[in-house]
CSV table of C-alpha atoms in Angstrom, one decimal:
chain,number,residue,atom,x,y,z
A,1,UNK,CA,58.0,117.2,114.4
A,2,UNK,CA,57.5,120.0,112.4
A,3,UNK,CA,60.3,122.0,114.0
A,4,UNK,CA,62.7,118.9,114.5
A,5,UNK,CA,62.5,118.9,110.3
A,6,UNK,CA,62.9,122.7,110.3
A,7,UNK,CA,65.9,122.3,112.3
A,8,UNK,CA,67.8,119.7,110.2
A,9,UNK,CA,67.1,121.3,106.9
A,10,UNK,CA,68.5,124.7,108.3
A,11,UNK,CA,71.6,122.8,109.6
A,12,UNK,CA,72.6,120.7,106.9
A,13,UNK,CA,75.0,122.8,104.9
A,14,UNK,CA,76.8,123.6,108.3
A,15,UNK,CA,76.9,119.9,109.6
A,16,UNK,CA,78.0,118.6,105.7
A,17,UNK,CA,80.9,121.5,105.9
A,18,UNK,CA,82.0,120.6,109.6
A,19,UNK,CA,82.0,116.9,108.5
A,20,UNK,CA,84.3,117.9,105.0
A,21,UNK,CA,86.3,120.1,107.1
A,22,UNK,CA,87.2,117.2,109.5
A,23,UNK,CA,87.7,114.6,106.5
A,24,UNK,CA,89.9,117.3,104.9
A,25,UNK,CA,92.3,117.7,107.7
A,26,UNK,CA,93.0,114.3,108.4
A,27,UNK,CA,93.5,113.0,104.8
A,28,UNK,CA,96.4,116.5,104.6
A,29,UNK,CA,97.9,115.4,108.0
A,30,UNK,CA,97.8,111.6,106.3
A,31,UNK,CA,99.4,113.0,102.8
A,32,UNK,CA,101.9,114.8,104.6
A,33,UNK,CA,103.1,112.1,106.7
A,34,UNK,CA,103.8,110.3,103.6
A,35,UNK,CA,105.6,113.2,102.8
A,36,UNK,CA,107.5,113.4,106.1
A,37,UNK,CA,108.4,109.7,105.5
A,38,UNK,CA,109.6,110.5,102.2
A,39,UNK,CA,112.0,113.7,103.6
A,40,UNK,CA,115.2,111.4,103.5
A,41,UNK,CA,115.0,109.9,99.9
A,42,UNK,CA,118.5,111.1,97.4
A,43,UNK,CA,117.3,112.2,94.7
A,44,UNK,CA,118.7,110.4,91.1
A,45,UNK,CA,118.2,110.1,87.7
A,46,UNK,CA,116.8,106.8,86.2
A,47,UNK,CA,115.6,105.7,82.9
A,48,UNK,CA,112.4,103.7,81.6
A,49,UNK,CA,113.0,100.4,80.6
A,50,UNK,CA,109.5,99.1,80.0
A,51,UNK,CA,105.8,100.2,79.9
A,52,UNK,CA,103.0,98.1,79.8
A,53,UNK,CA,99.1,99.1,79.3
A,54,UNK,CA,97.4,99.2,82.7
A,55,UNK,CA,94.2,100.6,81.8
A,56,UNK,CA,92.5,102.6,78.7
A,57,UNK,CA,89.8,105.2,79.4
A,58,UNK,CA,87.6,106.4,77.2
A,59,UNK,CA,86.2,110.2,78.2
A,60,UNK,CA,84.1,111.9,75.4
A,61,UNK,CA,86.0,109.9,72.0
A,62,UNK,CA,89.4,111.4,74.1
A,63,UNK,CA,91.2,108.0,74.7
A,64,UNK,CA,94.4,108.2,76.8
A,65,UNK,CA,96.1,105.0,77.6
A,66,UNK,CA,97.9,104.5,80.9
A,67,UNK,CA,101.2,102.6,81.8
A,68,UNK,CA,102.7,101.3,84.1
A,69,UNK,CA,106.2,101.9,84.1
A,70,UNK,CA,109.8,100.5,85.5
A,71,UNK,CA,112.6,102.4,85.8
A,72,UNK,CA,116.4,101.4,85.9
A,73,UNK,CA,119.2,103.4,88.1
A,74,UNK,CA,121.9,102.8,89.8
A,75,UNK,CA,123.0,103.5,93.2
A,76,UNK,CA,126.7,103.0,94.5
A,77,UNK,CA,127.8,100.7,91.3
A,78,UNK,CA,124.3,98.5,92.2
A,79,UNK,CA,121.8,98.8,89.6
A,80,UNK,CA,118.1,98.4,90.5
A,81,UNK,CA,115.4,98.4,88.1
A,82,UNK,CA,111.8,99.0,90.1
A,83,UNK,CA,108.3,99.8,88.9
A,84,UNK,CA,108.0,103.6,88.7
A,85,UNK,CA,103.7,103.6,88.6
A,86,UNK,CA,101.5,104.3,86.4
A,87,UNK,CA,101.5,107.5,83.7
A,88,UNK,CA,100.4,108.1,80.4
A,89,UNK,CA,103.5,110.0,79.0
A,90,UNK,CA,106.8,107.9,79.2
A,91,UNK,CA,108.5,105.5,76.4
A,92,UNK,CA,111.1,103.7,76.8
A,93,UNK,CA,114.5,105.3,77.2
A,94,UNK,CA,112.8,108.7,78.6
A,95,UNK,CA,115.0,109.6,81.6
A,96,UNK,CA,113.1,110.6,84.7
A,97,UNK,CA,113.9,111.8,88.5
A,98,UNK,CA,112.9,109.9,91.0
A,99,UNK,CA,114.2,109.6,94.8
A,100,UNK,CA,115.5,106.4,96.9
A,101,UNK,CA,115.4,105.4,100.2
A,102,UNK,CA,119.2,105.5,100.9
A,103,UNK,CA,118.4,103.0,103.8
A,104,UNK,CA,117.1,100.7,101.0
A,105,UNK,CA,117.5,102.1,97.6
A,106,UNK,CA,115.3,99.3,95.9
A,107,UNK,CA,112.2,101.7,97.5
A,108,UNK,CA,111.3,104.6,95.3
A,109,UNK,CA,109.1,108.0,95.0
A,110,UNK,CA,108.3,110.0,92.2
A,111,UNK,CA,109.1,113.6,92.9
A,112,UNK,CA,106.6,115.9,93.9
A,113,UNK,CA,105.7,118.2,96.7
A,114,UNK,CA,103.9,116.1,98.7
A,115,UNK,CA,104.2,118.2,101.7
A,116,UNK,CA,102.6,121.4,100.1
A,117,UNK,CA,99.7,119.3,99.1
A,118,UNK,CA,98.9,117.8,102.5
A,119,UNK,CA,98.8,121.8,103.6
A,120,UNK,CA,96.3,122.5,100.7
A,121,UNK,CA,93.8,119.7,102.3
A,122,UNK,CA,94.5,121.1,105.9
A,123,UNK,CA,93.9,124.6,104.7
A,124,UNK,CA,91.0,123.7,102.9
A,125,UNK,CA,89.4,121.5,105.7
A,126,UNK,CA,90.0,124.6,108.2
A,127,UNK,CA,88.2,127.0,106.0
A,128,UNK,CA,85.4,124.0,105.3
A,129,UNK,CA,85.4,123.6,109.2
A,130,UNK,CA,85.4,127.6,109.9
A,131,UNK,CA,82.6,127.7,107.4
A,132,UNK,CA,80.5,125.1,108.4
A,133,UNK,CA,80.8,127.0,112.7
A,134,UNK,CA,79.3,130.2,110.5
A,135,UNK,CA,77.1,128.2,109.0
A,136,UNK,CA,75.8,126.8,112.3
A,137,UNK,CA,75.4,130.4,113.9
A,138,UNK,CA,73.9,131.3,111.7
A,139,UNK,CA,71.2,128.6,111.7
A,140,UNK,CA,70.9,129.5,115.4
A,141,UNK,CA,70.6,133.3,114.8
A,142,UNK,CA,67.4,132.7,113.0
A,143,UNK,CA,66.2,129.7,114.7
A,144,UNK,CA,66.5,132.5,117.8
A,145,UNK,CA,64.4,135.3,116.0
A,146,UNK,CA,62.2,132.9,114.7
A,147,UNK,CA,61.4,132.1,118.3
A,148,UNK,CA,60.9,135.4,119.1
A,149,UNK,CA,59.0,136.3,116.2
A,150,UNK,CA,56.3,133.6,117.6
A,151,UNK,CA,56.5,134.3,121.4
A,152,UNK,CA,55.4,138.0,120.0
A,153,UNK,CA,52.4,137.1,117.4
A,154,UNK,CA,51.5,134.7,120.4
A,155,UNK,CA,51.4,137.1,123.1
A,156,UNK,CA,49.7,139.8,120.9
């Protein structure tokens, strides 16, 4: 039992880091699908037409307020006016970029690179992964000379 307890507590960073590694890589190949999806959108300028208070937090007496916030623009002489999402920064009549689905321009994404951040959580899973296999050889290594450090107080 003993050794079964041994063995576990000598593993655990390795199996945590193979476990975050795994989570890592598949929530980066999920971000950038999103970002694959999003490839096509035209890219336009809009402006805010309303904010209203989603939610207030309160962090150390620093209170920021958060908004969720719609956006007007016009595509082909047809204007739409869609919610944006949520942010702390914009007032009404701030102009902002956004991109449209030119199958459906009524569907909109806020700009960003979402495709560099979906390789940021691949990269960092692999070297979370790569870790953890050290990790576990390690573990081994001495769980090995451990072994042999017994068979030879045993035998004398």
């Amino acid at each position: 039992m003993n050794k079964l307890v041994t063995f576990f507590r000598e593993t655990s960073m390795g199996r945590f880091l193979i476990g975050a590694g795994i989570i890592l890589i598949i929530f980066g190949c999920i971000v950038r699908s999103f970002a694959k999806d999003n490839a096509n959108y035209i890219k336009t300028d809009a402006v805010v037409t309303k904010t209203e208070l989603f939610e207030e937090s309160d962090e150390k007496n620093n209170t920021e307020a958060l908004y969720t916030v719609d956006v007007k623009y016009i595509v082909d002489g047809t204007e739409y006016e869609e919610e944006y999402g949520v942010f702390s920064g914009y007032k009404v009549g701030d102009q902002v970029t956004i991109f449209y689905d030119p199958k459906n321009p009524a569907e909109i994404a806020q700009p960003g690179n979402n495709k560099l951040e979906g390789y940021l959580f691949i990269l960092a899973g692999v070297a979370a992964l790569a870790a953890g296999i050290v990790s576990l050889a390690r573990a081994a290594q001495k769980h090995k000379a451990l072994k042999e450090q017994e068979k030879e107080w045993t035998n004398g």
